Amino acid sequence: MRERNPCVYIMASGRHGTIYIGVTSDLMARVHQHREGLIDGFTKRYGVKRLVFYEMHETMDAAIVREKRLKAWKRDWKTALIETDNPFWEDLAVHLGFPLT
């Protein structure tokens, strides 16, 4: 059985572009799905393929609580969170082994 790694993540269409906040237990698989457009819906429709933020959590419950809080934040707060560690909105998936898009 695959190990679960609870994670909250933010995908973006580009710097200061459309953003999507999600939660997953398998970040690598979820990033792959978003990048390849395998999930119909919001991220596919708006070309949201760049991983710009992620944080790991001890439990899925904790990750889900954090995801809900982030989704309730104002856009400026979300931007500030991303830019704390990723000021140019680089695709962090590249550091995880994914190719540049």
mmCIF file with all atom_site columns, C-alpha atoms in Angstrom:
data_model
loop_
_atom_site.group_PDB
_atom_site.id
_atom_site.type_symbol
_atom_site.label_atom_id
_atom_site.label_alt_id
_atom_site.label_comp_id
_atom_site.label_asym_id
_atom_site.label_entity_id
_atom_site.label_seq_id
_atom_site.pdbx_PDB_ins_code
_atom_site.Cartn_x
_atom_site.Cartn_y
_atom_site.Cartn_z
_atom_site.occupancy
_atom_site.B_iso_or_equiv
_atom_site.pdbx_formal_charge
_atom_site.auth_seq_id
_atom_site.auth_comp_id
_atom_site.auth_asym_id
_atom_site.auth_atom_id
_atom_site.pdbx_PDB_model_num
ATOM 1   C CA . MET A 1 1   ? 0.000   0.000  0.000   1.00 0.00 ? 1   MET A CA 1
ATOM 2   C CA . ARG A 1 2   ? 1.231   3.481  -0.881  1.00 0.00 ? 2   ARG A CA 1
ATOM 3   C CA . GLU A 1 3   ? 2.252   5.766  1.973   1.00 0.00 ? 3   GLU A CA 1
ATOM 4   C CA . ARG A 1 4   ? -0.057  8.693  2.612   1.00 0.00 ? 4   ARG A CA 1
ATOM 5   C CA . ASN A 1 5   ? 1.519   12.133 2.825   1.00 0.00 ? 5   ASN A CA 1
ATOM 6   C CA . PRO A 1 6   ? -1.192  14.704 3.621   1.00 0.00 ? 6   PRO A CA 1
ATOM 7   C CA . CYS A 1 7   ? -0.526  17.941 1.805   1.00 0.00 ? 7   CYS A CA 1
ATOM 8   C CA . VAL A 1 8   ? -2.190  21.258 0.995   1.00 0.00 ? 8   VAL A CA 1
ATOM 9   C CA . TYR A 1 9   ? -1.084  22.731 -2.301  1.00 0.00 ? 9   TYR A CA 1
ATOM 10  C CA . ILE A 1 10  ? -1.661  25.742 -4.526  1.00 0.00 ? 10  ILE A CA 1
ATOM 11  C CA . MET A 1 11  ? -1.540  25.512 -8.302  1.00 0.00 ? 11  MET A CA 1
ATOM 12  C CA . ALA A 1 12  ? -1.489  28.590 -10.559 1.00 0.00 ? 12  ALA A CA 1
ATOM 13  C CA . SER A 1 13  ? -1.840  29.393 -14.248 1.00 0.00 ? 13  SER A CA 1
ATOM 14  C CA . GLY A 1 14  ? 1.136   31.761 -13.996 1.00 0.00 ? 14  GLY A CA 1
ATOM 15  C CA . ARG A 1 15  ? 2.510   34.551 -11.852 1.00 0.00 ? 15  ARG A CA 1
ATOM 16  C CA . HIS A 1 16  ? -0.452  36.342 -10.244 1.00 0.00 ? 16  HIS A CA 1
ATOM 17  C CA . GLY A 1 17  ? -2.744  34.202 -12.408 1.00 0.00 ? 17  GLY A CA 1
ATOM 18  C CA . THR A 1 18  ? -5.670  31.978 -11.602 1.00 0.00 ? 18  THR A CA 1
ATOM 19  C CA . ILE A 1 19  ? -5.065  29.862 -8.499  1.00 0.00 ? 19  ILE A CA 1
ATOM 20  C CA . TYR A 1 20  ? -6.460  26.620 -7.162  1.00 0.00 ? 20  TYR A CA 1
ATOM 21  C CA . ILE A 1 21  ? -6.088  25.336 -3.604  1.00 0.00 ? 21  ILE A CA 1
ATOM 22  C CA . GLY A 1 22  ? -6.341  21.613 -3.007  1.00 0.00 ? 22  GLY A CA 1
ATOM 23  C CA . VAL A 1 23  ? -5.553  18.821 -0.596  1.00 0.00 ? 23  VAL A CA 1
ATOM 24  C CA . THR A 1 24  ? -4.116  15.403 -1.360  1.00 0.00 ? 24  THR A CA 1
ATOM 25  C CA . SER A 1 25  ? -2.406  12.420 0.194   1.00 0.00 ? 25  SER A CA 1
ATOM 26  C CA . ASP A 1 26  ? -0.169  11.992 -2.884  1.00 0.00 ? 26  ASP A CA 1
ATOM 27  C CA . LEU A 1 27  ? 1.265   15.291 -4.131  1.00 0.00 ? 27  LEU A CA 1
ATOM 28  C CA . MET A 1 28  ? 3.272   13.779 -6.992  1.00 0.00 ? 28  MET A CA 1
ATOM 29  C CA . ALA A 1 29  ? 0.244   11.995 -8.461  1.00 0.00 ? 29  ALA A CA 1
ATOM 30  C CA . ARG A 1 30  ? -1.987  15.042 -8.050  1.00 0.00 ? 30  ARG A CA 1
ATOM 31  C CA . VAL A 1 31  ? 0.532   17.402 -9.685  1.00 0.00 ? 31  VAL A CA 1
ATOM 32  C CA . HIS A 1 32  ? 0.815   14.951 -12.593 1.00 0.00 ? 32  HIS A CA 1
ATOM 33  C CA . GLN A 1 33  ? -2.983  14.926 -12.973 1.00 0.00 ? 33  GLN A CA 1
ATOM 34  C CA . HIS A 1 34  ? -3.161  18.730 -13.029 1.00 0.00 ? 34  HIS A CA 1
ATOM 35  C CA . ARG A 1 35  ? -0.228  19.162 -15.409 1.00 0.00 ? 35  ARG A CA 1
ATOM 36  C CA . GLU A 1 36  ? -1.595  16.615 -17.884 1.00 0.00 ? 36  GLU A CA 1
ATOM 37  C CA . GLY A 1 37  ? -5.163  17.924 -17.699 1.00 0.00 ? 37  GLY A CA 1
ATOM 38  C CA . LEU A 1 38  ? -6.447  14.563 -16.480 1.00 0.00 ? 38  LEU A CA 1
ATOM 39  C CA . ILE A 1 39  ? -8.995  16.123 -14.118 1.00 0.00 ? 39  ILE A CA 1
ATOM 40  C CA . ASP A 1 40  ? -11.964 17.778 -15.803 1.00 0.00 ? 40  ASP A CA 1
ATOM 41  C CA . GLY A 1 41  ? -13.087 20.993 -14.197 1.00 0.00 ? 41  GLY A CA 1
ATOM 42  C CA . PHE A 1 42  ? -11.656 24.267 -12.973 1.00 0.00 ? 42  PHE A CA 1
ATOM 43  C CA . THR A 1 43  ? -7.911  23.623 -13.280 1.00 0.00 ? 43  THR A CA 1
ATOM 44  C CA . LYS A 1 44  ? -8.181  22.104 -16.746 1.00 0.00 ? 44  LYS A CA 1
ATOM 45  C CA . ARG A 1 45  ? -10.492 24.875 -17.990 1.00 0.00 ? 45  ARG A CA 1
ATOM 46  C CA . TYR A 1 46  ? -8.188  27.672 -16.771 1.00 0.00 ? 46  TYR A CA 1
ATOM 47  C CA . GLY A 1 47  ? -4.801  26.059 -17.488 1.00 0.00 ? 47  GLY A CA 1
ATOM 48  C CA . VAL A 1 48  ? -3.803  25.874 -13.828 1.00 0.00 ? 48  VAL A CA 1
ATOM 49  C CA . LYS A 1 49  ? -0.701  23.658 -14.046 1.00 0.00 ? 49  LYS A CA 1
ATOM 50  C CA . ARG A 1 50  ? 2.058   25.317 -12.014 1.00 0.00 ? 50  ARG A CA 1
ATOM 51  C CA . LEU A 1 51  ? 2.705   24.158 -8.431  1.00 0.00 ? 51  LEU A CA 1
ATOM 52  C CA . VAL A 1 52  ? 3.502   27.387 -6.561  1.00 0.00 ? 52  VAL A CA 1
ATOM 53  C CA . PHE A 1 53  ? 3.045   26.350 -2.913  1.00 0.00 ? 53  PHE A CA 1
ATOM 54  C CA . TYR A 1 54  ? 2.690   23.234 -0.828  1.00 0.00 ? 54  TYR A CA 1
ATOM 55  C CA . GLU A 1 55  ? 2.919   22.243 2.800   1.00 0.00 ? 55  GLU A CA 1
ATOM 56  C CA . MET A 1 56  ? 2.896   18.811 4.382   1.00 0.00 ? 56  MET A CA 1
ATOM 57  C CA . HIS A 1 57  ? 0.715   17.906 7.373   1.00 0.00 ? 57  HIS A CA 1
ATOM 58  C CA . GLU A 1 58  ? 0.705   15.159 9.979   1.00 0.00 ? 58  GLU A CA 1
ATOM 59  C CA . THR A 1 59  ? -2.853  14.019 9.194   1.00 0.00 ? 59  THR A CA 1
ATOM 60  C CA . MET A 1 60  ? -5.422  14.375 6.416   1.00 0.00 ? 60  MET A CA 1
ATOM 61  C CA . ASP A 1 61  ? -7.779  15.999 8.911   1.00 0.00 ? 61  ASP A CA 1
ATOM 62  C CA . ALA A 1 62  ? -5.207  18.721 9.610   1.00 0.00 ? 62  ALA A CA 1
ATOM 63  C CA . ALA A 1 63  ? -4.584  19.212 5.884   1.00 0.00 ? 63  ALA A CA 1
ATOM 64  C CA . ILE A 1 64  ? -8.309  19.516 5.175   1.00 0.00 ? 64  ILE A CA 1
ATOM 65  C CA . VAL A 1 65  ? -8.746  22.108 7.938   1.00 0.00 ? 65  VAL A CA 1
ATOM 66  C CA . ARG A 1 66  ? -5.829  24.136 6.536   1.00 0.00 ? 66  ARG A CA 1
ATOM 67  C CA . GLU A 1 67  ? -7.195  23.880 2.967   1.00 0.00 ? 67  GLU A CA 1
ATOM 68  C CA . LYS A 1 68  ? -10.585 25.222 4.073   1.00 0.00 ? 68  LYS A CA 1
ATOM 69  C CA . ARG A 1 69  ? -8.927  28.108 5.927   1.00 0.00 ? 69  ARG A CA 1
ATOM 70  C CA . LEU A 1 70  ? -6.772  29.037 2.932   1.00 0.00 ? 70  LEU A CA 1
ATOM 71  C CA . LYS A 1 71  ? -9.759  28.944 0.594   1.00 0.00 ? 71  LYS A CA 1
ATOM 72  C CA . ALA A 1 72  ? -11.508 31.471 2.871   1.00 0.00 ? 72  ALA A CA 1
ATOM 73  C CA . TRP A 1 73  ? -8.551  33.887 2.769   1.00 0.00 ? 73  TRP A CA 1
ATOM 74  C CA . LYS A 1 74  ? -8.555  37.072 0.691   1.00 0.00 ? 74  LYS A CA 1
ATOM 75  C CA . ARG A 1 75  ? -6.626  36.924 -2.587  1.00 0.00 ? 75  ARG A CA 1
ATOM 76  C CA . ASP A 1 76  ? -3.925  39.280 -1.229  1.00 0.00 ? 76  ASP A CA 1
ATOM 77  C CA . TRP A 1 77  ? -3.273  36.948 1.709   1.00 0.00 ? 77  TRP A CA 1
ATOM 78  C CA . LYS A 1 78  ? -2.934  33.944 -0.612  1.00 0.00 ? 78  LYS A CA 1
ATOM 79  C CA . THR A 1 79  ? -0.521  35.889 -2.814  1.00 0.00 ? 79  THR A CA 1
ATOM 80  C CA . ALA A 1 80  ? 1.563   36.867 0.217   1.00 0.00 ? 80  ALA A CA 1
ATOM 81  C CA . LEU A 1 81  ? 1.669   33.231 1.373   1.00 0.00 ? 81  LEU A CA 1
ATOM 82  C CA . ILE A 1 82  ? 2.922   32.067 -2.028  1.00 0.00 ? 82  ILE A CA 1
ATOM 83  C CA . GLU A 1 83  ? 5.469   34.866 -2.320  1.00 0.00 ? 83  GLU A CA 1
ATOM 84  C CA . THR A 1 84  ? 6.939   34.256 1.147   1.00 0.00 ? 84  THR A CA 1
ATOM 85  C CA . ASP A 1 85  ? 8.946   31.320 -0.233  1.00 0.00 ? 85  ASP A CA 1
ATOM 86  C CA . ASN A 1 86  ? 8.276   31.613 -3.974  1.00 0.00 ? 86  ASN A CA 1
ATOM 87  C CA . PRO A 1 87  ? 8.347   35.320 -4.943  1.00 0.00 ? 87  PRO A CA 1
ATOM 88  C CA . PHE A 1 88  ? 8.382   34.674 -8.699  1.00 0.00 ? 88  PHE A CA 1
ATOM 89  C CA . TRP A 1 89  ? 5.753   31.904 -8.648  1.00 0.00 ? 89  TRP A CA 1
ATOM 90  C CA . GLU A 1 90  ? 8.200   29.368 -10.061 1.00 0.00 ? 90  GLU A CA 1
ATOM 91  C CA . ASP A 1 91  ? 6.885   25.873 -10.747 1.00 0.00 ? 91  ASP A CA 1
ATOM 92  C CA . LEU A 1 92  ? 7.985   23.962 -7.644  1.00 0.00 ? 92  LEU A CA 1
ATOM 93  C CA . ALA A 1 93  ? 7.135   20.692 -9.389  1.00 0.00 ? 93  ALA A CA 1
ATOM 94  C CA . VAL A 1 94  ? 10.427  21.048 -11.289 1.00 0.00 ? 94  VAL A CA 1
ATOM 95  C CA . HIS A 1 95  ? 12.246  20.639 -7.952  1.00 0.00 ? 95  HIS A CA 1
ATOM 96  C CA . LEU A 1 96  ? 10.235  17.454 -7.394  1.00 0.00 ? 96  LEU A CA 1
ATOM 97  C CA . GLY A 1 97  ? 11.466  15.942 -10.664 1.00 0.00 ? 97  GLY A CA 1
ATOM 98  C CA . PHE A 1 98  ? 8.863   17.148 -13.152 1.00 0.00 ? 98  PHE A CA 1
ATOM 99  C CA . PRO A 1 99  ? 9.978   18.720 -16.456 1.00 0.00 ? 99  PRO A CA 1
ATOM 100 C CA . LEU A 1 100 ? 9.478   22.407 -17.219 1.00 0.00 ? 100 LEU A CA 1
ATOM 101 C CA . THR A 1 101 ? 6.131   23.126 -18.868 1.00 0.00 ? 101 THR A CA 1
#
